[in-house]
PDB file of C-alpha atoms in Angstrom:
ATOM      1  CA  UNK A   1     146.528  46.127  49.088  1.00 46.00           C
ATOM      2  CA  UNK A   2     144.596  48.710  51.091  1.00 44.00           C
ATOM      3  CA  UNK A   3     145.408  52.372  50.512  1.00 42.00           C
ATOM      4  CA  UNK A   4     145.969  54.121  53.838  1.00 43.00           C
ATOM      5  CA  UNK A   5     143.639  56.988  54.698  1.00 39.00           C
ATOM      6  CA  UNK A   6     145.532  60.236  55.175  1.00 40.00           C
ATOM      7  CA  UNK A   7     143.982  62.745  57.537  1.00 46.00           C
ATOM      8  CA  UNK A   8     144.219  66.303  56.264  1.00 49.00           C
ATOM      9  CA  UNK A   9     145.363  68.691  58.971  1.00 51.00           C
ATOM     10  CA  UNK A  10     143.892  72.086  58.189  1.00 50.00           C
ATOM     11  CA  UNK A  11     145.110  74.087  61.152  1.00 48.00           C
ATOM     12  CA  UNK A  12     147.667  73.600  63.857  1.00 48.00           C
ATOM     13  CA  UNK A  13     147.619  76.007  66.796  1.00 49.00           C
ATOM     14  CA  UNK A  14     150.285  78.644  67.074  1.00 48.00           C
ATOM     15  CA  UNK A  15     150.140  80.764  70.214  1.00 49.00           C
ATOM     16  CA  UNK A  16     151.519  84.258  70.527  1.00 46.00           C
ATOM     17  CA  UNK A  17     150.746  86.966  73.078  1.00 54.00           C
ATOM     18  CA  UNK A  18     147.801  84.977  74.391  1.00 57.00           C
ATOM     19  CA  UNK A  19     146.272  84.390  70.958  1.00 61.00           C
ATOM     20  CA  UNK A  20     146.039  81.234  68.877  1.00 67.00           C
ATOM     21  CA  UNK A  21     146.450  81.546  65.116  1.00 68.00           C
ATOM     22  CA  UNK A  22     145.750  78.889  62.477  1.00 71.00           C
ATOM     23  CA  UNK A  23     148.798  77.523  60.710  1.00 76.00           C
ATOM     24  CA  UNK A  24     148.298  76.401  57.093  1.00 79.00           C
ATOM     25  CA  UNK A  25     149.032  72.823  56.015  1.00 79.00           C
ATOM     26  CA  UNK A  26     152.129  72.306  53.856  1.00 79.00           C
ATOM     27  CA  UNK A  27     150.184  72.581  50.594  1.00 78.00           C
ATOM     28  CA  UNK A  28     148.199  75.654  51.722  1.00 81.00           C
ATOM     29  CA  UNK A  29     144.507  76.109  52.423  1.00 93.00           C
ATOM     30  CA  UNK A  30     141.758  75.081  50.031  1.00 95.00           C
ATOM     31  CA  UNK A  31     138.183  76.326  49.668  1.00 96.00           C
ATOM     32  CA  UNK A  32     136.827  73.335  51.594  1.00 94.00           C
ATOM     33  CA  UNK A  33     139.145  74.069  54.517  1.00 93.00           C
ATOM     34  CA  UNK A  34     137.279  77.285  55.247  1.00 93.00           C
ATOM     35  CA  UNK A  35     134.404  75.200  56.658  1.00 92.00           C
ATOM     36  CA  UNK A  36     136.699  73.012  58.749  1.00 89.00           C
ATOM     37  CA  UNK A  37     139.018  75.470  60.485  1.00 89.00           C
ATOM     38  CA  UNK A  38     137.694  76.082  64.007  1.00 86.00           C
ATOM     39  CA  UNK A  39     136.934  79.496  65.507  1.00 85.00           C
ATOM     40  CA  UNK A  40     137.630  81.654  62.467  1.00 89.00           C
ATOM     41  CA  UNK A  41     136.459  85.280  62.740  1.00 90.00           C
ATOM     42  CA  UNK A  42     133.233  86.110  60.878  1.00 90.00           C
ATOM     43  CA  UNK A  43     133.606  86.900  57.173  1.00 93.00           C
ATOM     44  CA  UNK A  44     137.017  85.248  56.789  1.00 95.00           C
ATOM     45  CA  UNK A  45     137.926  84.868  53.109  1.00 97.00           C
ATOM     46  CA  UNK A  46     140.344  82.635  51.231  1.00 96.00           C
ATOM     47  CA  UNK A  47     142.327  84.414  48.507  1.00 96.00           C
ATOM     48  CA  UNK A  48     145.278  82.776  46.762  1.00 94.00           C
ATOM     49  CA  UNK A  49     145.279  80.065  49.415  1.00 93.00           C
ATOM     50  CA  UNK A  50     145.679  82.530  52.294  1.00 92.00           C
ATOM     51  CA  UNK A  51     143.173  83.462  54.968  1.00 93.00           C
ATOM     52  CA  UNK A  52     142.024  87.094  54.889  1.00 94.00           C
ATOM     53  CA  UNK A  53     140.497  88.536  58.053  1.00 92.00           C
ATOM     54  CA  UNK A  54     138.090  91.461  57.832  1.00 88.00           C
ATOM     55  CA  UNK A  55     138.610  94.615  59.887  1.00 87.00           C
ATOM     56  CA  UNK A  56     135.669  96.364  61.605  1.00 88.00           C
ATOM     57  CA  UNK A  57     133.650  98.208  58.958  1.00 90.00           C
ATOM     58  CA  UNK A  58     132.653 101.876  58.876  1.00 93.00           C
ATOM     59  CA  UNK A  59     129.036 103.016  58.990  1.00 96.00           C
ATOM     60  CA  UNK A  60     129.279 103.887  55.279  1.00 97.00           C
ATOM     61  CA  UNK A  61     129.919 100.242  54.474  1.00 97.00           C
ATOM     62  CA  UNK A  62     126.901  99.006  56.434  1.00 96.00           C
ATOM     63  CA  UNK A  63     124.561 101.658  55.003  1.00 98.00           C
ATOM     64  CA  UNK A  64     125.378 101.072  51.346  1.00 98.00           C
ATOM     65  CA  UNK A  65     125.258  97.288  51.717  1.00 98.00           C
ATOM     66  CA  UNK A  66     121.852  97.478  53.434  1.00 98.00           C
ATOM     67  CA  UNK A  67     120.546  99.852  50.761  1.00 98.00           C
ATOM     68  CA  UNK A  68     121.634  97.572  47.936  1.00 98.00           C
ATOM     69  CA  UNK A  69     120.320  94.455  49.647  1.00 98.00           C
ATOM     70  CA  UNK A  70     116.851  95.960  50.112  1.00 98.00           C
ATOM     71  CA  UNK A  71     116.547  97.721  46.755  1.00 98.00           C
ATOM     72  CA  UNK A  72     117.983  94.924  44.636  1.00 98.00           C
ATOM     73  CA  UNK A  73     115.701  92.373  46.277  1.00 97.00           C
ATOM     74  CA  UNK A  74     112.743  94.551  45.340  1.00 97.00           C
ATOM     75  CA  UNK A  75     113.939  95.071  41.754  1.00 98.00           C
ATOM     76  CA  UNK A  76     115.326  91.628  40.906  1.00 98.00           C
ATOM     77  CA  UNK A  77     113.235  89.383  38.646  1.00 97.00           C
ATOM     78  CA  UNK A  78     111.902  86.099  40.009  1.00 95.00           C
ATOM     79  CA  UNK A  79     114.762  83.996  38.654  1.00 95.00           C
ATOM     80  CA  UNK A  80     117.366  85.914  40.701  1.00 97.00           C
ATOM     81  CA  UNK A  81     118.003  86.177  44.441  1.00 95.00           C
ATOM     82  CA  UNK A  82     120.079  88.704  46.407  1.00 96.00           C
ATOM     83  CA  UNK A  83     122.522  87.495  49.061  1.00 95.00           C
ATOM     84  CA  UNK A  84     124.854  89.423  51.332  1.00 94.00           C
ATOM     85  CA  UNK A  85     128.142  88.401  52.915  1.00 85.00           C
ATOM     86  CA  UNK A  86     128.355  84.783  51.763  1.00 93.00           C
ATOM     87  CA  UNK A  87     131.412  83.260  50.167  1.00 96.00           C
ATOM     88  CA  UNK A  88     131.675  81.974  46.605  1.00 97.00           C
ATOM     89  CA  UNK A  89     134.042  79.181  45.593  1.00 97.00           C
ATOM     90  CA  UNK A  90     135.866  80.322  42.459  1.00 98.00           C
ATOM     91  CA  UNK A  91     138.680  77.761  42.406  1.00 97.00           C
ATOM     92  CA  UNK A  92     140.517  75.348  44.691  1.00 96.00           C
ATOM     93  CA  UNK A  93     142.266  78.121  46.637  1.00 96.00           C
ATOM     94  CA  UNK A  94     139.888  81.020  45.962  1.00 97.00           C
ATOM     95  CA  UNK A  95     136.838  81.596  48.153  1.00 98.00           C
ATOM     96  CA  UNK A  96     136.188  85.336  48.571  1.00 98.00           C
ATOM     97  CA  UNK A  97     133.133  86.890  50.174  1.00 97.00           C
ATOM     98  CA  UNK A  98     131.481  89.649  48.122  1.00 98.00           C
ATOM     99  CA  UNK A  99     129.494  92.191  50.100  1.00 97.00           C
ATOM    100  CA  UNK A 100     126.504  91.564  47.835  1.00 98.00           C
ATOM    101  CA  UNK A 101     125.810  88.811  45.309  1.00 97.00           C
ATOM    102  CA  UNK A 102     122.968  88.292  42.883  1.00 98.00           C
ATOM    103  CA  UNK A 103     122.547  84.550  42.384  1.00 96.00           C
ATOM    104  CA  UNK A 104     120.403  82.450  40.087  1.00 94.00           C
ATOM    105  CA  UNK A 105     117.360  81.151  41.947  1.00 89.00           C
ATOM    106  CA  UNK A 106     117.710  77.533  40.849  1.00 86.00           C
ATOM    107  CA  UNK A 107     121.320  77.467  42.042  1.00 76.00           C
ATOM    108  CA  UNK A 108     120.343  79.003  45.374  1.00 66.00           C
ATOM    109  CA  UNK A 109     117.660  76.351  45.807  1.00 68.00           C
ATOM    110  CA  UNK A 110     120.054  73.541  44.890  1.00 67.00           C
ATOM    111  CA  UNK A 111     122.525  74.589  47.582  1.00 64.00           C
ATOM    112  CA  UNK A 112     119.933  74.443  50.364  1.00 69.00           C
ATOM    113  CA  UNK A 113     119.682  76.407  53.588  1.00 75.00           C
ATOM    114  CA  UNK A 114     122.726  74.804  55.183  1.00 80.00           C
ATOM    115  CA  UNK A 115     125.074  76.063  52.507  1.00 86.00           C
ATOM    116  CA  UNK A 116     127.988  78.262  53.530  1.00 89.00           C
ATOM    117  CA  UNK A 117     128.974  79.272  49.999  1.00 92.00           C
ATOM    118  CA  UNK A 118     127.902  79.297  46.360  1.00 94.00           C
ATOM    119  CA  UNK A 119     129.616  77.980  43.279  1.00 93.00           C
ATOM    120  CA  UNK A 120     130.824  80.466  40.704  1.00 95.00           C
ATOM    121  CA  UNK A 121     128.263  79.241  38.128  1.00 94.00           C
ATOM    122  CA  UNK A 122     125.463  80.553  40.349  1.00 95.00           C
ATOM    123  CA  UNK A 123     126.635  84.166  40.455  1.00 97.00           C
ATOM    124  CA  UNK A 124     125.249  86.816  38.120  1.00 98.00           C
ATOM    125  CA  UNK A 125     126.645  89.882  39.951  1.00 98.00           C
ATOM    126  CA  UNK A 126     129.324  90.418  42.607  1.00 98.00           C
ATOM    127  CA  UNK A 127     129.548  93.711  44.516  1.00 98.00           C
ATOM    128  CA  UNK A 128     132.462  94.907  46.649  1.00 98.00           C
ATOM    129  CA  UNK A 129     132.334  97.944  48.934  1.00 98.00           C
ATOM    130  CA  UNK A 130     135.889  99.207  49.361  1.00 97.00           C
ATOM    131  CA  UNK A 131     137.297  99.675  52.856  1.00 93.00           C
ATOM    132  CA  UNK A 132     140.696 101.173  53.723  1.00 91.00           C
ATOM    133  CA  UNK A 133     142.178  97.730  54.430  1.00 90.00           C
ATOM    134  CA  UNK A 134     140.740  96.160  51.268  1.00 94.00           C
ATOM    135  CA  UNK A 135     141.570  98.728  48.566  1.00 95.00           C
ATOM    136  CA  UNK A 136     144.073  96.599  46.666  1.00 95.00           C
ATOM    137  CA  UNK A 137     141.996  93.432  46.923  1.00 97.00           C
ATOM    138  CA  UNK A 138     138.742  95.117  45.866  1.00 97.00           C
ATOM    139  CA  UNK A 139     140.281  97.192  43.073  1.00 98.00           C
ATOM    140  CA  UNK A 140     142.647  94.608  41.631  1.00 97.00           C
ATOM    141  CA  UNK A 141     142.756  91.014  42.834  1.00 98.00           C
ATOM    142  CA  UNK A 142     139.090  90.247  43.469  1.00 98.00           C
ATOM    143  CA  UNK A 143     137.805  91.660  40.154  1.00 98.00           C
ATOM    144  CA  UNK A 144     140.513  89.652  38.420  1.00 98.00           C
ATOM    145  CA  UNK A 145     139.327  86.489  40.166  1.00 98.00           C
ATOM    146  CA  UNK A 146     135.643  87.156  39.489  1.00 98.00           C
ATOM    147  CA  UNK A 147     136.320  87.801  35.804  1.00 98.00           C
ATOM    148  CA  UNK A 148     138.474  84.688  35.419  1.00 97.00           C
ATOM    149  CA  UNK A 149     135.674  82.680  37.039  1.00 98.00           C
ATOM    150  CA  UNK A 150     133.222  84.000  34.440  1.00 98.00           C
ATOM    151  CA  UNK A 151     130.966  86.113  36.689  1.00 98.00           C
ATOM    152  CA  UNK A 152     129.159  88.373  34.182  1.00 98.00           C
ATOM    153  CA  UNK A 153     128.825  91.564  36.238  1.00 98.00           C
ATOM    154  CA  UNK A 154     130.902  93.323  38.901  1.00 99.00           C
ATOM    155  CA  UNK A 155     130.393  96.565  40.833  1.00 98.00           C
ATOM    156  CA  UNK A 156     132.945  98.329  43.009  1.00 98.00           C
ATOM    157  CA  UNK A 157     131.635 100.961  45.412  1.00 98.00           C
ATOM    158  CA  UNK A 158     133.827 103.590  47.038  1.00 98.00           C
ATOM    159  CA  UNK A 159     133.317 106.560  49.339  1.00 97.00           C
ATOM    160  CA  UNK A 160     134.259 109.937  47.845  1.00 96.00           C
ATOM    161  CA  UNK A 161     135.702 112.961  49.662  1.00 95.00           C
ATOM    162  CA  UNK A 162     132.160 114.057  50.643  1.00 95.00           C
ATOM    163  CA  UNK A 163     131.379 110.617  52.124  1.00 95.00           C
ATOM    164  CA  UNK A 164     129.000 109.875  49.239  1.00 97.00           C
ATOM    165  CA  UNK A 165     128.982 106.583  47.314  1.00 98.00           C
ATOM    166  CA  UNK A 166     130.489 106.166  43.848  1.00 98.00           C
ATOM    167  CA  UNK A 167     129.554 103.003  41.935  1.00 98.00           C
ATOM    168  CA  UNK A 168     131.958 101.694  39.295  1.00 98.00           C
ATOM    169  CA  UNK A 169     130.145  99.247  37.006  1.00 98.00           C
ATOM    170  CA  UNK A 170     131.853  96.518  34.938  1.00 98.00           C
ATOM    171  CA  UNK A 171     130.712  93.868  32.484  1.00 98.00           C
ATOM    172  CA  UNK A 172     132.614  90.754  31.459  1.00 98.00           C
ATOM    173  CA  UNK A 173     134.122  90.553  27.983  1.00 98.00           C
ATOM    174  CA  UNK A 174     133.885  86.781  27.317  1.00 94.00           C
ATOM    175  CA  UNK A 175     136.583  86.941  24.640  1.00 96.00           C
ATOM    176  CA  UNK A 176     139.243  88.228  27.031  1.00 96.00           C
ATOM    177  CA  UNK A 177     137.776  87.002  30.355  1.00 96.00           C
ATOM    178  CA  UNK A 178     138.318  90.525  31.698  1.00 98.00           C
ATOM    179  CA  UNK A 179     135.962  93.238  32.893  1.00 98.00           C
ATOM    180  CA  UNK A 180     135.183  96.302  30.818  1.00 98.00           C
ATOM    181  CA  UNK A 181     134.090  99.494  32.601  1.00 98.00           C
ATOM    182  CA  UNK A 182     130.597 100.511  31.486  1.00 98.00           C
ATOM    183  CA  UNK A 183     129.876 103.481  33.762  1.00 98.00           C
ATOM    184  CA  UNK A 184     130.481 105.503  36.924  1.00 98.00           C
ATOM    185  CA  UNK A 185     127.430 106.491  38.988  1.00 98.00           C
ATOM    186  CA  UNK A 186     127.270 109.024  41.813  1.00 97.00           C
ATOM    187  CA  UNK A 187     123.719 110.123  42.569  1.00 96.00           C
ATOM    188  CA  UNK A 188     121.533 107.612  40.817  1.00 98.00           C
ATOM    189  CA  UNK A 189     122.296 104.066  39.701  1.00 98.00           C
ATOM    190  CA  UNK A 190     120.313 103.347  36.550  1.00 98.00           C
ATOM    191  CA  UNK A 191     121.100 100.187  34.558  1.00 98.00           C
ATOM    192  CA  UNK A 192     119.458  97.643  32.284  1.00 98.00           C
ATOM    193  CA  UNK A 193     121.795  94.740  33.151  1.00 97.00           C
ATOM    194  CA  UNK A 194     121.818  92.313  34.836  1.00 98.00           C
ATOM    195  CA  UNK A 195     118.202  93.556  35.138  1.00 98.00           C
ATOM    196  CA  UNK A 196     116.415  96.914  35.186  1.00 98.00           C
ATOM    197  CA  UNK A 197     117.787  98.939  38.101  1.00 98.00           C
ATOM    198  CA  UNK A 198     116.936 102.501  39.117  1.00 98.00           C
ATOM    199  CA  UNK A 199     117.809 103.558  42.641  1.00 96.00           C
ATOM    200  CA  UNK A 200     118.688 106.756  44.434  1.00 98.00           C
ATOM    201  CA  UNK A 201     122.067 106.303  46.133  1.00 98.00           C
ATOM    202  CA  UNK A 202     121.297 109.146  48.558  1.00 96.00           C
ATOM    203  CA  UNK A 203     118.722 106.881  50.191  1.00 97.00           C
ATOM    204  CA  UNK A 204     121.583 105.179  52.048  1.00 97.00           C
ATOM    205  CA  UNK A 205     121.234 107.998  54.625  1.00 95.00           C
ATOM    206  CA  UNK A 206     117.925 106.432  55.665  1.00 96.00           C
ATOM    207  CA  UNK A 207     119.708 103.270  56.869  1.00 95.00           C
TER     208      UNK A 207
END
């Protein structure tokens, strides 16, 4: 007896006010669906099986991400690579997009240049820059997901009242699978893990 092949429908069109929105299948979206849904906006994430669309970002966001990308690439040892704005598959219905990731070189090579995301085992550090529309996700849900997935290091970066960056640094406690805060940095970010880091946060003004 031949088992029938069932086609998975990942998005049915729903039109409203001249726009077409994707409609989830009955069992919700999965991480693989993110590559199959047509015409998604750039930087769409999947969190708890739901699509999350990103609002336009402030200049602060772009400057601090560019600073970290450049400086971390210069400082990272040979076995690590720095990536920006790529998704990571954490579980069947979890595929967020950190602003910055530090990935293990061998894992990056294994994925190849056509990859659209990394597996959680490849990630050494995930960094989120908080925006007004992402406060709850970046402060609560995403760190929870990264910790549960076993990502060793997490940074959250926020803008203070003077429009300067504040970096909140966390390290995974493997016994509890939760992050422990290890420091708050305002002017200079100086760390020894996941590798030796010493950078002047004020340099973001040069970007």
